[in-house]
């Protein structure tokens, strides 16, 4: 794993955003059910994977997991097997999704990376919770609203940030006010 | 609900509690390694006895460090009802194993669910206290350098540990800077008639939508800063994957070796009982 | 003199094929102090980045102490020799404490820990940062951050220091501290290369190199360069106020040297003139002042406000002790003071970002102290633009971003479109060209104007601006000030602006509030400010040379010279000498181009 200065610094600033979203609670969107909040703290991981490749995704996944472990106030997330281990993978899956599709359509590839990242985060973490015996599969179904909210937000954010950064046009390239006339 | 723009309030990274206790004086790398060993050990304890023993020992450590226990647990306060609810759920809904102690319609408390609830509560408190003791008695720059030293053996697995430590350093250095940036974004958003407090708390779509104009610019600001920082670091002679000296020198004292030995023996003991 | 940097026929283009440097040849002598001057896009920063091999030539050669920057084996050697300080103080600090950051460069060069310790201690003492040695960098002021970057270079004992617009984000005090540090280094033999827009800094140099479109167009001492004030203005460069006055006078009065750059020099020339001023009485300016408070309605009133920041945390501090402010309808009010004097905190009370913890704020007939205050009305009628607003564009397309405010107010889309059109045109961006342009495709100056349009789209009665021109090049800055003046005059928008630039105050303000240490220290009319530099000096500001000059002129019997800009002042001098109508001189000058 060879890291360039650029990869190091981009990983670091994205990690800083992930941590900031966590400690300020801005990364949480309250969802009214027992499973608590939907979170966008994973988004820096997916963006890092798209912009700089899987090693950056792997490191960001680890840092996200670590900060989720350190900051957790919920017993099952104070278990490294639930909070850290699954996160090692969530920067790799979006990268694979991105390279698979980017030749066809860059924007689609960003969106897919966001979607795959978010879904793998949900699946792997929930899987770890079930494996560790905290809850059963059926009980874990309550997280579905969170999972959907997270997936949508991940797609929007990954597309918006990656497209702006790589200067790729999104959609028609027309602003809302262009659709009306004077 | 009043608007709150003072984000630095939430940044407690680097909140060092000056002191002269033995825990303060231990080598940061020894503290970090010990914390990792203890956390991994406790994560795998299932029975009552070792869990309670570990809990008592950690309370002893807190006393030794001079960190006020309320301060150490202060992170729990905002989440206390949520934790309570979750523990009740765990108690009533965990898979039924062992003797059923109480049941009412579809609710069951079994030996298994009771043990799981008690041990996960203890584990939660254990970890929060351990992490508080470590971060409150160690300066941030010592923390990242300790990470670097502890992970050094991983270099043999071709893992770039020094670079990883540098990533952590830069990340921690930029968290407060980005917090101030975010503060300004929130104020600008509010000034233009938007804002998080304008939307209902449980309106998921509105809550999410109000965050986009904050988070997207923050990402772009961060990436732009990264470009500048790359040039600055290379100008200062930084080359990744290359030998560099370390400003701070650390020498392990006898107390460090003793502490490490105690941690290893106690952990082994906890696993065996 | 031995040359330390030699640049031969350097050409460079970025990946997009844009030829930034065309043919630059330059020799920099060891121990010299060189200022690189040029408008945005002239290639000056690109040139600076060639000096330590961060960029390497496409063709031509750059040598540092005899080493070619294209030779990879010499790369580290060159970086060891050349230090750099960049524009954004925050974007060059790597570590979580001051001392660790100074050590970063030394670690990279494998310096032994013991030596690092000594050098860090010494460099921090030299830069006056010993007291903040263990502090995290985000708690430093801008000036301290830049001195930290210099400390990093000092610790490396570097022979060349390149400053890339290093003072453009600093206030007067921060800039002075940094300049003093640089002067000190230069005296001790360090070669200094500074890229700057600031004329006072150019005056520090012993050699000036002016770049335009990737080529060296002028070289010489500061005096030689400033003599060509019209040429400099053609190149979109700023000229020191006094140099502008003397150049203009020189056209009509050849006896006045075009070289004068200080008020004293210009006065010596003027005093020696054979023509004497035709009215000899020193006038006072105060009778010009139409200070009738009853004539205007008060649109914002702030009384006895104090504010504690981060209450109940270890970072708690008294940002505001006592602030009073009145804004009258239709005026431009400046708030001046050093960093940390509380200007930004005052500003953020005006539209309810902060509510008064003590005291009262009434804005557009809303009591901001009341928990039931109609904040939406206040936010709509009082538009606020924060520092570096180009970082606060929310949407991906310019049209959508300008529409953000009106859309939040759930306006009809047609009305939104009308407002966006008006707002974009007010800031000089063509509606049809810019409405669908991605934000990332804008230049720095365009972004700032788009941000202003986003605030204007709410059709505010009051515009509140924090450092509106900070970080802009002279041309964009004066363009922005022109637009603000237009808004005030033609659209009846009242303006409150926070600044540390007195020339900006003279350009735009009707009244001035001076702040110090969290308190408002009085409100003055612009006439009172112009009555002489003593008022500013009493409040701890530096006196702008243009005011010093006018004070001297009045004392020397040049009549009532009260000009806000160098042009006004030179016209007034000529008038008092009964000489050719300055308008004609202007026309001649235009024809001469």
PDB file of N, CA and C in Angstrom, chain B residues 43-76:
ATOM      1  N   UNK B  43     -14.053  -7.051  25.765  1.00  0.00           N
ATOM      2  CA  UNK B  43     -15.032  -7.303  24.706  1.00  0.00           C
ATOM      3  C   UNK B  43     -15.407  -8.787  24.620  1.00  0.00           C
ATOM      4  N   UNK B  44     -14.509  -9.650  25.093  1.00  0.00           N
ATOM      5  CA  UNK B  44     -14.787 -11.084  24.977  1.00  0.00           C
ATOM      6  C   UNK B  44     -15.188 -11.741  26.294  1.00  0.00           C
ATOM      7  N   UNK B  45     -15.402 -10.940  27.333  1.00  0.00           N
ATOM      8  CA  UNK B  45     -15.834 -11.528  28.604  1.00  0.00           C
ATOM      9  C   UNK B  45     -17.339 -11.724  28.594  1.00  0.00           C
ATOM     10  N   UNK B  46     -17.791 -12.915  28.969  1.00  0.00           N
ATOM     11  CA  UNK B  46     -19.229 -13.157  28.940  1.00  0.00           C
ATOM     12  C   UNK B  46     -19.834 -13.370  30.321  1.00  0.00           C
ATOM     13  N   UNK B  47     -19.110 -14.067  31.191  1.00  0.00           N
ATOM     14  CA  UNK B  47     -19.687 -14.427  32.485  1.00  0.00           C
ATOM     15  C   UNK B  47     -19.758 -13.216  33.424  1.00  0.00           C
ATOM     16  N   UNK B  48     -20.554 -13.355  34.487  1.00  0.00           N
ATOM     17  CA  UNK B  48     -20.693 -12.263  35.455  1.00  0.00           C
ATOM     18  C   UNK B  48     -19.395 -11.935  36.167  1.00  0.00           C
ATOM     19  N   UNK B  49     -18.739 -12.978  36.685  1.00  0.00           N
ATOM     20  CA  UNK B  49     -17.610 -12.734  37.582  1.00  0.00           C
ATOM     21  C   UNK B  49     -16.501 -11.918  36.925  1.00  0.00           C
ATOM     22  N   UNK B  50     -15.975 -12.351  35.755  1.00  0.00           N
ATOM     23  CA  UNK B  50     -14.897 -11.556  35.169  1.00  0.00           C
ATOM     24  C   UNK B  50     -15.346 -10.143  34.802  1.00  0.00           C
ATOM     25  N   UNK B  51     -16.588  -9.995  34.380  1.00  0.00           N
ATOM     26  CA  UNK B  51     -17.069  -8.665  34.030  1.00  0.00           C
ATOM     27  C   UNK B  51     -17.102  -7.742  35.235  1.00  0.00           C
ATOM     28  N   UNK B  52     -17.597  -8.283  36.348  1.00  0.00           N
ATOM     29  CA  UNK B  52     -17.667  -7.441  37.546  1.00  0.00           C
ATOM     30  C   UNK B  52     -16.266  -7.137  38.052  1.00  0.00           C
ATOM     31  N   UNK B  53     -15.385  -8.148  37.998  1.00  0.00           N
ATOM     32  CA  UNK B  53     -14.003  -7.918  38.426  1.00  0.00           C
ATOM     33  C   UNK B  53     -13.364  -6.812  37.591  1.00  0.00           C
ATOM     34  N   UNK B  54     -13.550  -6.914  36.264  1.00  0.00           N
ATOM     35  CA  UNK B  54     -12.965  -5.907  35.384  1.00  0.00           C
ATOM     36  C   UNK B  54     -13.508  -4.527  35.723  1.00  0.00           C
ATOM     37  N   UNK B  55     -14.810  -4.454  35.984  1.00  0.00           N
ATOM     38  CA  UNK B  55     -15.437  -3.182  36.307  1.00  0.00           C
ATOM     39  C   UNK B  55     -14.808  -2.561  37.551  1.00  0.00           C
ATOM     40  N   UNK B  56     -14.634  -3.412  38.579  1.00  0.00           N
ATOM     41  CA  UNK B  56     -14.043  -2.913  39.826  1.00  0.00           C
ATOM     42  C   UNK B  56     -12.617  -2.425  39.574  1.00  0.00           C
ATOM     43  N   UNK B  57     -11.849  -3.212  38.795  1.00  0.00           N
ATOM     44  CA  UNK B  57     -10.458  -2.826  38.532  1.00  0.00           C
ATOM     45  C   UNK B  57     -10.399  -1.488  37.786  1.00  0.00           C
ATOM     46  N   UNK B  58     -11.320  -1.308  36.855  1.00  0.00           N
ATOM     47  CA  UNK B  58     -11.306  -0.055  36.095  1.00  0.00           C
ATOM     48  C   UNK B  58     -11.689   1.125  36.978  1.00  0.00           C
ATOM     49  N   UNK B  59     -12.637   0.897  37.903  1.00  0.00           N
ATOM     50  CA  UNK B  59     -12.949   1.963  38.858  1.00  0.00           C
ATOM     51  C   UNK B  59     -11.700   2.335  39.652  1.00  0.00           C
ATOM     52  N   UNK B  60     -10.918   1.305  39.995  1.00  0.00           N
ATOM     53  CA  UNK B  60      -9.662   1.557  40.709  1.00  0.00           C
ATOM     54  C   UNK B  60      -8.713   2.406  39.880  1.00  0.00           C
ATOM     55  N   UNK B  61      -8.647   2.105  38.600  1.00  0.00           N
ATOM     56  CA  UNK B  61      -7.769   2.855  37.698  1.00  0.00           C
ATOM     57  C   UNK B  61      -8.193   4.323  37.631  1.00  0.00           C
ATOM     58  N   UNK B  62      -9.511   4.532  37.564  1.00  0.00           N
ATOM     59  CA  UNK B  62     -10.014   5.909  37.516  1.00  0.00           C
ATOM     60  C   UNK B  62      -9.578   6.659  38.769  1.00  0.00           C
ATOM     61  N   UNK B  63      -9.727   6.003  39.923  1.00  0.00           N
ATOM     62  CA  UNK B  63      -9.338   6.638  41.177  1.00  0.00           C
ATOM     63  C   UNK B  63      -7.849   6.984  41.150  1.00  0.00           C
ATOM     64  N   UNK B  64      -7.064   6.057  40.620  1.00  0.00           N
ATOM     65  CA  UNK B  64      -5.617   6.245  40.550  1.00  0.00           C
ATOM     66  C   UNK B  64      -5.242   7.439  39.667  1.00  0.00           C
ATOM     67  N   UNK B  65      -6.010   7.653  38.610  1.00  0.00           N
ATOM     68  CA  UNK B  65      -5.665   8.692  37.646  1.00  0.00           C
ATOM     69  C   UNK B  65      -6.083  10.076  38.117  1.00  0.00           C
ATOM     70  N   UNK B  66      -6.973  10.130  39.102  1.00  0.00           N
ATOM     71  CA  UNK B  66      -7.431  11.428  39.587  1.00  0.00           C
ATOM     72  C   UNK B  66      -8.457  12.089  38.677  1.00  0.00           C
ATOM     73  N   UNK B  67      -8.948  11.357  37.679  1.00  0.00           N
ATOM     74  CA  UNK B  67      -9.993  11.925  36.816  1.00  0.00           C
ATOM     75  C   UNK B  67     -11.331  11.802  37.571  1.00  0.00           C
ATOM     76  N   UNK B  68     -12.045  12.920  37.766  1.00  0.00           N
ATOM     77  CA  UNK B  68     -13.332  12.824  38.467  1.00  0.00           C
ATOM     78  C   UNK B  68     -14.278  11.919  37.687  1.00  0.00           C
ATOM     79  N   UNK B  69     -14.917  10.983  38.389  1.00  0.00           N
ATOM     80  CA  UNK B  69     -15.680   9.959  37.680  1.00  0.00           C
ATOM     81  C   UNK B  69     -16.867  10.558  36.918  1.00  0.00           C
ATOM     82  N   UNK B  70     -17.451  11.623  37.470  1.00  0.00           N
ATOM     83  CA  UNK B  70     -18.571  12.274  36.784  1.00  0.00           C
ATOM     84  C   UNK B  70     -18.124  12.869  35.455  1.00  0.00           C
ATOM     85  N   UNK B  71     -16.916  13.465  35.484  1.00  0.00           N
ATOM     86  CA  UNK B  71     -16.352  14.063  34.274  1.00  0.00           C
ATOM     87  C   UNK B  71     -16.101  12.986  33.228  1.00  0.00           C
ATOM     88  N   UNK B  72     -15.590  11.864  33.691  1.00  0.00           N
ATOM     89  CA  UNK B  72     -15.302  10.765  32.787  1.00  0.00           C
ATOM     90  C   UNK B  72     -16.555  10.237  32.102  1.00  0.00           C
ATOM     91  N   UNK B  73     -17.669  10.251  32.841  1.00  0.00           N
ATOM     92  CA  UNK B  73     -18.899   9.684  32.291  1.00  0.00           C
ATOM     93  C   UNK B  73     -19.790  10.737  31.638  1.00  0.00           C
ATOM     94  N   UNK B  74     -19.313  11.993  31.582  1.00  0.00           N
ATOM     95  CA  UNK B  74     -20.206  13.072  31.146  1.00  0.00           C
ATOM     96  C   UNK B  74     -20.732  12.856  29.727  1.00  0.00           C
ATOM     97  N   UNK B  75     -19.967  12.101  28.904  1.00  0.00           N
ATOM     98  CA  UNK B  75     -20.419  11.849  27.541  1.00  0.00           C
ATOM     99  C   UNK B  75     -21.715  11.045  27.486  1.00  0.00           C
ATOM    100  N   UNK B  76     -21.994  10.333  28.588  1.00  0.00           N
ATOM    101  CA  UNK B  76     -23.182   9.481  28.610  1.00  0.00           C
ATOM    102  C   UNK B  76     -24.471  10.255  28.816  1.00  0.00           C
TER     103      UNK B  76
END
